[in-house]
Coordinates of C-alpha atoms in Angstrom, one line a residue:
X1 CA 0.2 0.0 -0.2
X2 CA 1.3 3.2 -1.0
X3 CA -1.4 5.9 -0.4
X4 CA -1.1 9.6 0.3
X5 CA -2.3 8.7 3.9
X6 CA 0.6 6.3 4.6
X7 CA 3.1 8.5 2.9
X8 CA 2.0 11.3 5.1
X9 CA 2.3 9.1 8.3
X10 CA 5.4 7.7 7.4
X11 CA 6.9 11.4 7.2
X12 CA 5.8 12.2 10.6
X13 CA 7.4 9.0 11.9
X14 CA 10.6 10.4 10.1
X15 CA 10.2 13.5 11.6
X16 CA 9.6 12.4 15.2
X17 CA 12.6 10.1 15.0
X18 CA 15.2 12.8 13.4
X19 CA 13.8 15.9 15.6
X20 CA 12.3 14.4 18.6
X21 CA 15.2 15.9 21.0
X22 CA 14.2 19.2 19.6
X23 CA 10.4 19.0 20.9
X24 CA 10.8 22.1 23.2
X25 CA 11.9 24.1 20.7
X26 CA 9.1 23.3 18.3
X27 CA 6.6 23.6 21.2
X28 CA 8.1 27.0 21.8
X29 CA 7.7 27.9 18.0
X30 CA 4.1 26.8 18.1
X31 CA 3.4 28.9 21.0
X32 CA 5.1 32.0 19.6
X33 CA 3.5 31.3 16.0
X34 CA 0.2 31.3 17.5
X35 CA 0.7 34.4 19.5
X36 CA 2.3 36.5 16.9
X37 CA -0.8 35.3 14.4
X38 CA -3.4 36.4 17.1
X39 CA -1.6 39.8 17.7
X40 CA -1.5 40.0 13.8
X41 CA -5.3 39.4 13.1
X42 CA -6.3 41.7 16.0
X43 CA -4.2 44.2 14.8
X44 CA -5.6 44.0 11.4
X45 CA -9.1 43.9 13.2
X46 CA -8.4 47.1 14.7
X47 CA -7.9 48.6 11.7
X48 CA -11.8 48.7 11.2
X49 CA -12.6 51.1 14.3
X50 CA -9.5 53.1 12.8
X51 CA -11.5 53.4 9.6
X52 CA -14.5 54.0 11.4
X53 CA -13.0 57.1 13.1
X54 CA -11.6 58.3 10.0
X55 CA -14.7 57.9 7.8
X56 CA -17.1 59.1 10.7
X57 CA -19.0 55.9 11.2
X58 CA -18.4 55.3 14.8
X59 CA -21.1 52.9 14.9
X60 CA -19.6 49.9 14.0
X61 CA -20.8 46.4 15.1
X62 CA -17.8 44.3 14.3
X63 CA -16.6 42.0 17.3
X64 CA -13.1 43.7 17.6
X65 CA -14.7 47.1 17.8
X66 CA -17.0 46.1 20.6
X67 CA -14.4 44.2 22.5
X68 CA -12.2 47.3 22.3
X69 CA -14.9 49.4 23.3
X70 CA -15.8 47.1 26.2
X71 CA -12.1 46.9 27.4
X72 CA -11.8 50.6 27.2
X73 CA -15.1 51.1 29.2
X74 CA -14.0 48.5 32.0
X75 CA -10.6 50.7 32.5
X76 CA -12.5 53.7 32.3
X77 CA -10.6 55.0 29.2
X78 CA -12.2 56.9 26.2
X79 CA -12.3 55.3 23.0
X80 CA -10.5 57.5 20.9
X81 CA -8.6 57.8 17.5
X82 CA -5.2 58.4 19.3
X83 CA -5.8 55.1 21.3
X84 CA -6.4 52.9 18.5
X85 CA -3.6 53.8 17.1
X86 CA -1.7 53.4 19.6
X87 CA -2.9 50.0 20.1
X88 CA -2.3 49.0 16.5
X89 CA 1.2 50.0 16.5
X90 CA 1.5 48.2 19.8
X91 CA 0.1 45.1 18.5
X92 CA 2.4 45.1 15.3
X93 CA 5.6 45.6 17.4
X94 CA 4.7 42.6 19.5
X95 CA 4.0 40.6 16.8
X96 CA 7.3 41.4 15.4
X97 CA 9.0 40.5 18.7
X98 CA 7.5 37.2 18.9
X99 CA 8.3 36.4 15.4
X100 CA 11.8 37.7 15.8
X101 CA 12.1 35.2 18.5
X102 CA 10.6 32.5 16.9
X103 CA 12.9 33.1 14.0
X104 CA 15.7 32.9 16.3
X105 CA 14.7 29.6 18.0
X106 CA 14.4 27.9 14.5
X107 CA 17.7 29.1 13.4
X108 CA 19.5 28.0 16.7
X109 CA 17.3 24.7 16.6
X110 CA 18.5 24.0 12.8
X111 CA 22.3 24.9 13.6
X112 CA 22.3 22.5 16.5
X113 CA 20.9 19.6 14.6
X114 CA 23.2 20.4 11.7
X115 CA 26.4 20.6 14.3
X116 CA 25.3 17.4 16.3
X117 CA 24.3 15.1 13.6
X118 CA 27.2 16.0 11.7
X119 CA 29.5 15.1 14.9
X120 CA 27.4 11.8 15.4
X121 CA 27.9 10.8 11.8
X122 CA 31.3 11.5 11.7
X123 CA 31.9 9.5 15.0
X124 CA 29.6 6.5 14.0
X125 CA 31.6 6.5 10.7
X126 CA 34.9 6.7 12.5
X127 CA 34.0 3.9 15.4
X128 CA 32.2 1.5 12.8
X129 CA 33.9 -1.9 11.8
X130 CA 36.0 -2.3 8.8
X131 CA 33.7 -4.9 7.5
X132 CA 31.1 -2.4 7.3
X133 CA 33.1 0.7 6.1
X134 CA 34.8 -1.1 3.4
X135 CA 31.6 -1.7 1.5
X136 CA 30.8 2.0 1.1
X137 CA 32.0 4.5 -1.1
X138 CA 34.3 7.5 -0.4
X139 CA 32.1 10.1 -2.2
X140 CA 28.8 8.7 -0.7
X141 CA 30.2 9.2 3.0
X142 CA 31.6 12.9 2.2
X143 CA 28.7 13.8 0.5
X144 CA 26.3 12.7 3.4
X145 CA 28.4 14.4 6.2
X146 CA 28.4 17.6 4.3
X147 CA 25.4 17.9 2.0
X148 CA 22.7 15.6 3.1
X149 CA 23.0 17.2 6.4
X150 CA 22.7 20.7 5.3
X151 CA 19.5 19.7 3.5
X152 CA 18.3 18.1 6.7
X153 CA 18.8 20.9 8.6
X154 CA 17.1 23.1 6.2
X155 CA 14.1 20.8 6.3
X156 CA 13.9 21.4 9.8
X157 CA 13.8 25.2 9.2
X158 CA 11.3 24.6 6.7
X159 CA 9.1 22.5 9.0
X160 CA 9.6 25.6 11.6
X161 CA 8.2 28.0 9.0
X162 CA 5.2 25.7 8.2
X163 CA 4.4 25.6 12.0
X164 CA 4.6 29.5 12.1
X165 CA 2.5 29.8 9.2
X166 CA 0.0 27.2 9.9
X167 CA -0.4 28.6 13.4
X168 CA -0.8 32.2 11.8
X169 CA -3.5 30.6 9.8
X170 CA -5.6 29.4 12.4
X171 CA -5.2 32.7 14.3
X172 CA -6.0 35.0 11.6
X173 CA -9.1 32.7 10.8
X174 CA -10.3 33.1 14.1
X175 CA -10.2 36.7 13.6
X176 CA -11.7 36.8 10.1
X177 CA -14.6 34.5 11.7
X178 CA -15.3 37.2 14.2
X179 CA -15.7 39.7 11.1
X180 CA -17.8 37.7 8.9
X181 CA -18.5 33.9 9.3
X182 CA -20.1 33.5 5.8
X183 CA -16.8 35.0 3.8
X184 CA -14.2 33.1 5.9
X185 CA -16.0 29.9 5.4
X186 CA -16.2 30.5 1.8
X187 CA -12.4 31.3 1.6
X188 CA -11.7 28.3 3.8
X189 CA -13.6 26.0 1.4
X190 CA -11.8 27.4 -1.8
X191 CA -8.5 27.6 -0.1
X192 CA -8.7 23.6 1.0
X193 CA -9.8 23.0 -2.6
X194 CA -6.7 24.6 -4.1
X195 CA -4.6 22.8 -1.4
X196 CA -6.1 19.3 -2.3
X197 CA -5.4 20.4 -6.1
X198 CA -1.7 20.8 -5.4
X199 CA -1.1 17.6 -3.1
X200 CA -0.4 15.3 -6.1
X201 CA 2.7 17.8 -6.8
X202 CA 4.1 17.0 -3.4
X203 CA 4.3 13.4 -3.9
X204 CA 5.7 14.1 -7.5
X205 CA 8.4 16.4 -6.0
X206 CA 9.6 13.8 -3.4
X207 CA 10.1 11.3 -6.1
X208 CA 12.1 13.6 -8.3
X209 CA 14.1 14.6 -5.3
X210 CA 14.9 11.3 -4.3
X211 CA 16.2 10.5 -8.0
X212 CA 18.5 13.7 -7.8
X213 CA 19.7 12.6 -4.4
X214 CA 20.9 9.4 -5.8
X215 CA 22.2 11.1 -8.9
X216 CA 24.1 13.4 -7.1
X217 CA 25.8 10.8 -4.7
X218 CA 26.8 8.7 -7.7
X219 CA 28.2 11.9 -9.4
X220 CA 30.1 12.6 -6.2
X221 CA 31.7 9.3 -6.0
X222 CA 32.5 9.4 -9.7
X223 CA 34.7 12.5 -9.3
X224 CA 36.1 11.7 -6.1
X225 CA 37.4 8.4 -7.6
X226 CA 38.8 10.1 -10.5
X227 CA 40.3 12.9 -9.0
X228 CA 42.2 10.5 -6.7
X229 CA 43.4 8.7 -9.8
X230 CA 44.0 11.6 -12.1
X231 CA 47.6 10.5 -12.6
X232 CA 46.7 7.3 -14.3
X233 CA 43.8 8.9 -16.2
X234 CA 46.2 11.3 -17.5
X235 CA 49.1 8.7 -17.9
X236 CA 46.5 6.7 -20.3
X237 CA 45.0 9.5 -22.1
X238 CA 41.6 8.8 -21.2
X239 CA 40.6 12.4 -19.9
X240 CA 37.9 12.7 -22.9
X241 CA 36.3 9.3 -21.6
X242 CA 36.3 10.4 -18.0
X243 CA 34.9 13.6 -19.0
X244 CA 32.1 12.2 -21.1
X245 CA 31.0 10.0 -18.1
X246 CA 31.1 13.0 -15.7
X247 CA 29.1 15.0 -18.1
X248 CA 26.5 12.2 -18.5
X249 CA 26.1 12.5 -14.7
X250 CA 26.0 16.2 -14.7
X251 CA 23.3 16.2 -17.4
X252 CA 21.3 13.8 -15.8
X253 CA 21.6 15.7 -12.4
X254 CA 20.5 18.8 -14.3
X255 CA 17.5 17.3 -15.9
X256 CA 16.2 16.0 -12.3
X257 CA 16.6 19.2 -10.9
X258 CA 14.9 21.0 -13.9
X259 CA 12.1 18.7 -13.5
X260 CA 12.1 19.7 -9.6
X261 CA 12.2 23.5 -10.4
X262 CA 9.5 22.9 -13.2
X263 CA 7.0 21.9 -10.5
X264 CA 8.3 24.0 -7.7
X265 CA 7.4 26.9 -10.0
X266 CA 4.0 25.9 -11.2
X267 CA 3.0 25.9 -7.7
X268 CA 4.3 29.4 -6.7
X269 CA 3.5 31.1 -9.7
X270 CA 0.1 30.2 -10.3
X271 CA -1.2 30.4 -6.5
X272 CA -1.4 34.4 -6.7
X273 CA -3.9 34.4 -9.7
X274 CA -5.6 31.8 -8.1
X275 CA -5.8 33.8 -4.9
X276 CA -7.1 36.6 -6.9
X277 CA -9.7 34.6 -8.4
X278 CA -10.8 33.7 -5.0
X279 CA -11.2 37.5 -3.5
X280 CA -13.1 38.6 -6.6
X281 CA -16.3 36.5 -5.9
X282 CA -15.9 37.4 -2.2
X283 CA -15.9 41.0 -2.9
X284 CA -19.1 40.5 -5.1
X285 CA -20.7 38.2 -2.5
X286 CA -20.1 40.9 0.2
X287 CA -20.8 43.9 -1.9
X288 CA -24.5 43.0 -2.5
X289 CA -25.1 42.4 1.2
X290 CA -27.2 45.2 2.9
X291 CA -24.9 45.2 5.9
X292 CA -21.7 45.7 3.7
X293 CA -19.3 48.2 5.4
X294 CA -16.0 49.2 3.6
X295 CA -13.7 49.2 6.6
X296 CA -14.9 45.5 7.8
X297 CA -14.4 44.4 4.3
X298 CA -11.2 45.9 3.6
X299 CA -9.9 44.1 6.9
X300 CA -11.4 40.9 6.2
X301 CA -9.9 40.9 2.5
X302 CA -6.7 41.4 3.9
X303 CA -7.0 38.8 6.3
X304 CA -8.2 36.3 3.8
X305 CA -4.9 37.8 1.4
X306 CA -2.6 37.2 4.5
X307 CA -4.3 33.6 5.0
X308 CA -3.6 32.6 1.3
X309 CA -0.1 34.2 1.5
X310 CA 0.6 31.8 4.6
X311 CA -1.0 28.8 2.5
X312 CA 1.3 29.5 -0.3
X313 CA 4.3 29.7 2.0
X314 CA 3.0 26.2 3.6
X315 CA 2.7 24.9 0.1
X316 CA 6.2 25.9 -1.0
X317 CA 7.8 24.7 2.3
X318 CA 6.1 21.5 2.3
X319 CA 7.3 21.1 -1.5
X320 CA 11.0 21.7 -0.1
X321 CA 10.2 19.5 2.6
X322 CA 9.4 16.7 0.5
X323 CA 12.6 17.4 -1.4
X324 CA 14.8 17.0 1.7
X325 CA 13.1 13.6 2.7
X326 CA 15.3 11.2 0.8
X327 CA 18.1 13.1 2.3
X328 CA 17.1 12.9 5.9
X329 CA 15.9 9.4 5.2
X330 CA 19.8 8.6 4.0
X331 CA 21.2 10.2 7.1
X332 CA 19.2 8.4 9.3
X333 CA 19.3 4.9 7.8
X334 CA 23.2 5.3 7.7
X335 CA 23.3 6.6 11.4
X336 CA 21.2 3.3 12.1
X337 CA 23.6 1.1 10.1
X338 CA 26.8 2.6 11.4
X339 CA 25.6 2.5 15.0
X340 CA 24.9 -1.4 14.4
X341 CA 28.2 -2.0 13.1
X342 CA 29.9 -0.2 15.7
X343 CA 33.6 -1.9 16.4
X344 CA 33.8 -3.2 20.1
X345 CA 37.1 -2.2 21.1
X346 CA 36.9 -1.7 24.6
X347 CA 37.4 -4.3 27.4
X348 CA 40.0 -7.3 27.4
X349 CA 43.6 -7.7 28.4
X350 CA 46.7 -5.7 28.0
X351 CA 49.0 -6.3 25.3
X352 CA 51.0 -9.0 25.9
X353 CA 53.6 -10.6 23.1
X354 CA 56.5 -12.6 24.8
X355 CA 57.1 -16.0 22.7
X356 CA 55.1 -16.8 19.8
X357 CA 51.8 -15.8 18.0
X358 CA 50.0 -18.6 16.2
X359 CA 47.3 -19.1 13.7
X360 CA 45.4 -22.5 14.8
X361 CA 43.0 -24.0 11.8
X362 CA 41.7 -20.5 10.9
X363 CA 39.0 -20.4 8.6
X364 CA 38.1 -16.9 7.1
X365 CA 35.7 -15.7 4.2
X366 CA 34.3 -12.3 3.9
X367 CA 30.6 -13.6 3.2
X368 CA 29.3 -17.0 3.6
X369 CA 28.7 -17.3 -0.1
X370 CA 32.2 -16.6 -0.9
X371 CA 34.8 -19.1 -1.4
X372 CA 37.1 -19.5 1.6
X373 CA 40.4 -17.3 1.7
X374 CA 41.8 -18.9 4.7
X375 CA 41.2 -22.5 4.9
X376 CA 42.3 -24.1 8.2
X377 CA 45.5 -22.0 8.2
X378 CA 48.0 -23.0 10.9
X379 CA 51.0 -20.6 11.1
X380 CA 53.3 -19.4 13.7
X381 CA 55.2 -16.1 13.8
X382 CA 57.8 -16.1 16.8
X383 CA 58.8 -12.9 18.6
X384 CA 61.7 -11.2 16.9
X385 CA 61.4 -13.1 13.8
X386 CA 61.2 -11.6 10.2
X387 CA 58.7 -13.4 8.5
X388 CA 58.1 -13.3 4.7
X389 CA 54.5 -14.1 3.1
X390 CA 54.2 -14.9 -0.7
X391 CA 51.5 -16.4 -2.8
X392 CA 49.5 -15.6 -5.9
X393 CA 46.8 -12.9 -5.4
X394 CA 43.9 -14.2 -3.4
X395 CA 46.1 -16.5 -1.5
X396 CA 45.1 -15.1 1.6
X397 CA 48.4 -13.0 2.5
X398 CA 46.4 -9.4 3.2
X399 CA 43.9 -11.1 4.8
X400 CA 46.5 -12.6 7.6
X401 CA 47.3 -8.9 7.8
X402 CA 43.9 -7.8 8.4
X403 CA 43.4 -10.8 10.9
X404 CA 46.6 -9.6 12.8
X405 CA 45.2 -5.8 13.0
X406 CA 41.9 -7.2 14.4
X407 CA 39.9 -5.8 11.4
X408 CA 38.2 -8.9 11.1
X409 CA 37.7 -12.1 13.3
X410 CA 38.1 -15.8 12.2
X411 CA 35.1 -17.8 11.3
X412 CA 36.4 -20.6 12.8
X413 CA 39.7 -21.5 14.5
X414 CA 41.7 -19.2 16.6
X415 CA 44.5 -16.8 16.8
X416 CA 46.6 -17.2 20.3
X417 CA 49.4 -15.2 21.4
X418 CA 51.5 -16.9 24.0
X419 CA 49.0 -19.5 24.0
X420 CA 46.0 -17.0 24.8
X421 CA 43.6 -16.4 22.5
X422 CA 43.9 -12.9 20.8
X423 CA 40.2 -12.0 21.1
X424 CA 40.5 -11.7 24.9
X425 CA 43.2 -8.7 24.3
X426 CA 41.6 -5.4 24.2
X427 CA 41.6 -4.3 20.7
X428 CA 42.9 -0.6 20.9
X429 CA 45.7 -1.7 22.7
X430 CA 46.8 -4.5 20.4
X431 CA 46.5 -2.2 17.7
X432 CA 48.6 0.3 19.4
X433 CA 51.5 -2.2 19.3
X434 CA 51.1 -3.3 15.8
X435 CA 52.2 -1.1 12.8
X436 CA 51.1 -1.6 9.6
X437 CA 52.4 -0.2 6.2
X438 CA 50.8 -0.7 3.1
X439 CA 51.2 0.3 -0.8
X440 CA 48.5 2.6 -0.2
X441 CA 50.0 5.7 1.4
X442 CA 48.0 8.2 3.4
X443 CA 49.7 11.6 3.6
X444 CA 48.1 14.5 4.9
X445 CA 48.6 18.1 3.2
X446 CA 50.6 19.3 6.4
X447 CA 54.5 19.2 7.4
X448 CA 56.7 16.4 7.4
X449 CA 56.7 16.5 11.3
X450 CA 52.8 16.3 11.6
X451 CA 52.6 13.3 9.0
X452 CA 55.0 11.4 11.4
X453 CA 53.3 12.4 14.5
X454 CA 49.6 11.7 12.7
X455 CA 47.6 12.3 15.9
X456 CA 50.1 11.1 18.4
X457 CA 50.0 13.7 21.0
X458 CA 52.7 11.6 23.1
X459 CA 55.0 11.4 20.3
X460 CA 57.9 14.0 20.6
X461 CA 60.2 15.8 18.5
X462 CA 63.1 13.5 19.5
X463 CA 60.7 10.6 18.4
X464 CA 60.3 11.8 15.2
X465 CA 63.9 12.6 14.7
X466 CA 64.6 8.9 15.9
X467 CA 62.0 7.2 13.7
X468 CA 63.3 9.2 10.5
X469 CA 66.6 7.8 11.1
X470 CA 65.4 4.2 11.6
X471 CA 63.2 4.8 8.3
X472 CA 66.4 6.1 6.2
X473 CA 64.6 9.4 5.8
X474 CA 66.3 11.8 8.1
X475 CA 69.1 12.6 5.8
X476 CA 66.6 13.7 2.8
X477 CA 64.7 15.9 5.5
X478 CA 67.4 17.9 7.0
X479 CA 68.9 18.7 3.4
X480 CA 65.7 20.6 2.9
X481 CA 65.4 24.4 3.6
X482 CA 62.2 23.8 6.0
X483 CA 63.6 20.7 7.5
X484 CA 60.8 18.6 9.3
X485 CA 58.2 21.7 8.7
X486 CA 58.7 21.1 4.9
X487 CA 54.8 20.8 3.5
X488 CA 54.5 17.4 1.6
X489 CA 51.4 18.4 -0.7
X490 CA 48.1 17.1 -1.3
X491 CA 48.6 13.4 -0.8
X492 CA 52.3 14.0 -0.7
X493 CA 52.6 14.8 -4.1
X494 CA 55.6 16.9 -3.5
X495 CA 57.4 13.8 -2.7
X496 CA 58.7 10.6 -4.7
X497 CA 57.0 7.4 -3.9
X498 CA 59.8 6.1 -2.0
X499 CA 60.1 9.2 0.0
X500 CA 56.2 9.2 0.9
X501 CA 56.7 5.1 1.9
X502 CA 59.6 6.0 4.2
X503 CA 57.8 8.9 5.9
X504 CA 55.0 6.4 6.5
X505 CA 57.2 4.0 7.7
X506 CA 58.5 6.9 10.4
X507 CA 55.2 7.3 11.2
X508 CA 54.6 3.7 12.6
X509 CA 58.3 3.4 13.8
X510 CA 57.5 6.6 15.9
X511 CA 54.7 4.7 17.7
X512 CA 57.6 2.1 18.7
X513 CA 55.5 -0.9 17.5
X514 CA 55.9 -4.7 18.8
X515 CA 55.0 -6.1 15.5
X516 CA 55.7 -4.4 12.2
X517 CA 53.4 -5.6 9.0
X518 CA 54.4 -4.4 5.5
X519 CA 51.9 -5.3 3.4
X520 CA 53.2 -4.9 -0.6
X521 CA 54.9 -1.9 0.6
X522 CA 57.6 -1.5 -1.6
X523 CA 55.7 -3.0 -4.7
X524 CA 55.8 0.3 -6.7
X525 CA 59.1 1.4 -5.4
X526 CA 62.4 1.8 -7.5
X527 CA 65.1 -0.3 -6.3
X528 CA 67.0 2.6 -4.5
X529 CA 63.9 3.2 -2.6
X530 CA 63.4 -0.7 -1.9
X531 CA 67.0 -0.9 -0.8
X532 CA 66.5 2.1 1.7
X533 CA 63.4 0.3 3.0
X534 CA 65.7 -2.9 3.3
X535 CA 68.4 -1.1 5.3
X536 CA 65.8 0.3 7.5
X537 CA 64.2 -3.3 8.4
X538 CA 67.7 -4.6 9.0
X539 CA 68.0 -2.1 11.8
X540 CA 64.8 -3.5 13.3
X541 CA 65.9 -6.9 13.2
X542 CA 65.7 -8.7 16.3
X543 CA 64.2 -5.7 17.8
X544 CA 60.6 -6.1 16.8
X545 CA 58.8 -8.9 14.9
X546 CA 58.4 -8.1 11.3
X547 CA 56.0 -9.4 8.9
X548 CA 56.7 -8.8 5.2
X549 CA 54.1 -9.8 2.6
X550 CA 55.5 -9.2 -1.1
X551 CA 55.7 -10.5 -4.5
X552 CA 59.4 -9.5 -5.0
X553 CA 62.3 -11.8 -4.0
X554 CA 64.5 -9.0 -3.3
X555 CA 62.0 -7.9 -0.5
X556 CA 62.1 -11.2 0.9
X557 CA 65.5 -12.3 0.7
X558 CA 66.9 -11.2 4.1
X559 CA 63.5 -12.8 5.9
X560 CA 64.5 -15.5 8.6
X561 CA 61.7 -17.7 7.3
X562 CA 59.3 -17.6 4.1
X563 CA 55.8 -18.9 4.1
X564 CA 54.3 -19.7 0.4
X565 CA 50.7 -19.4 0.6
X566 CA 48.3 -21.4 -1.7
X567 CA 44.4 -21.5 -1.5
X568 CA 44.5 -20.4 2.0
X569 CA 46.9 -22.8 3.5
X570 CA 50.7 -23.1 3.8
X571 CA 52.0 -24.7 0.7
X572 CA 55.6 -24.8 2.3
X573 CA 58.1 -22.9 4.4
X574 CA 61.6 -22.4 4.8
X575 CA 64.7 -20.1 4.6
X576 CA 64.6 -18.0 1.4
X577 CA 67.7 -19.6 0.4
X578 CA 66.8 -23.1 1.4
X579 CA 63.5 -22.5 -1.1
X580 CA 65.2 -21.2 -4.1
X581 CA 67.7 -23.9 -3.9
X582 CA 64.9 -26.7 -4.0
X583 CA 63.9 -26.7 -7.6
X584 CA 60.9 -28.6 -6.7
X585 CA 59.6 -25.8 -4.1
X586 CA 56.7 -23.6 -5.0
X587 CA 58.8 -20.6 -4.3
X588 CA 61.1 -21.7 -6.9
X589 CA 58.5 -21.9 -9.4
X590 CA 57.1 -18.5 -8.3
X591 CA 60.6 -17.1 -9.1
X592 CA 60.6 -18.8 -12.4
X593 CA 57.6 -17.5 -13.6
X594 CA 59.0 -14.1 -12.9
X595 CA 56.7 -12.8 -10.0
X596 CA 60.0 -12.6 -7.6
X597 CA 62.4 -11.2 -10.5
X598 CA 63.2 -7.6 -10.5

């Protein structure tokens, strides 16, 4: 069932879910809106006795004039022109004050929602588990944290305007009924008819907006993806094809937004002539009445015009709300999903690694339907050892690294440290003692020092210098005029790949890890840069446990022990020299096939 009633109910549920914590602010808006509406309505009604004084028609029988005369009589004040003008001015001044505070509350609530939601969304993203994060596109996440939350906050502002306008409509109708019940009823009936005529447009706008949001997210992902890979795009001379794909997204997005504008403009521009079409029959109806009074008619005409103006505002704001619902839905759904996938890092024992780390019958696959990546793996890593892992793509090398970093847990089997299950160790404390360097180098557009420190407040300048020396990057840094304060550029593009990799290695070493994992860390480096990394590793031999994942024989040649993986299991293990001397070994075959050659 997809009826308008169900859609309206689902929207109310959605708003309650998103904005319930701001119920006091919204209640204050309703109160202030109603008060400003009453004051505005009474102020307009007070124009009637004012016109009566000016025209000399003192005997006016409208309710507002009667109430004013009665009130002045009670307090013993003469009902005069100057007093009516004073009251009229005060009514509109107080109305302006109430509206000022209402708009102030509306802005404060919207900005508070925007700030809190952005903080929560970013927090939930940062603490979500890796299994959840790896399935999300970077363009989607960045657009959601910035754009979707902006739209959701403006949606709250639009709801506030609907509340203010609706309460004003109620107040104005109450005053209008007091002046002329029949004229007011006629105006309301016609107004409701107009509202229901435009109602299908609201749901059409929501549908078009949902489409625009989807296209916008896909376009953001497409742009991010190709900007990050701009060097590859240029080197392969495919700029035209990339531009063609981007233009297709932009055209589709423009088309969706044009359709939205078409419906919005139709609603906004045609309401004014329809309002005039309502006012003319009302005038003719009132003019032929024997009790016709120009002052009363002018007041009620203004009230009706204001009511229709508020109705127009409500319709426009509802249209904008319908446009924002897909963005709000996306934000709420992501919040719920990210919360559900929060990584459990608290609790557990302190880090301890004195003897050995073992994989005991470990089985792992990302999804139940997928083939097993690790299939009953049994692997021992001794403390202080330099262990090399090699194998074809998909053999499970990086998965071993992911399991060691506690990004995933085994489906079955266990990982133990000194005979105790790794799962019993506190995740955060474990990770602080495990350093990871991959071929994907994340460098901030900041100084070399800050890239090595990388949010480690406890890392001193002395630690940074020591780590730079260990990573064989110290001499390069000190030869630069700015020294450690040199900027590395966006994603470190001012540096060579080898320099970037050694800064990343220094970043890890500055944290003094007990276990260091290098996952294809030298695969994209030239021979000179690789030698520099190897020399850095030699300085660490025996001091920390090093696990090297690589394809190059040169990278693995200094390992104490080499493990060859095949189909998620150990095919063979031994020293690089002994395996290479055995012409029947898998490692020898890999070397001969060219994987280990330089």
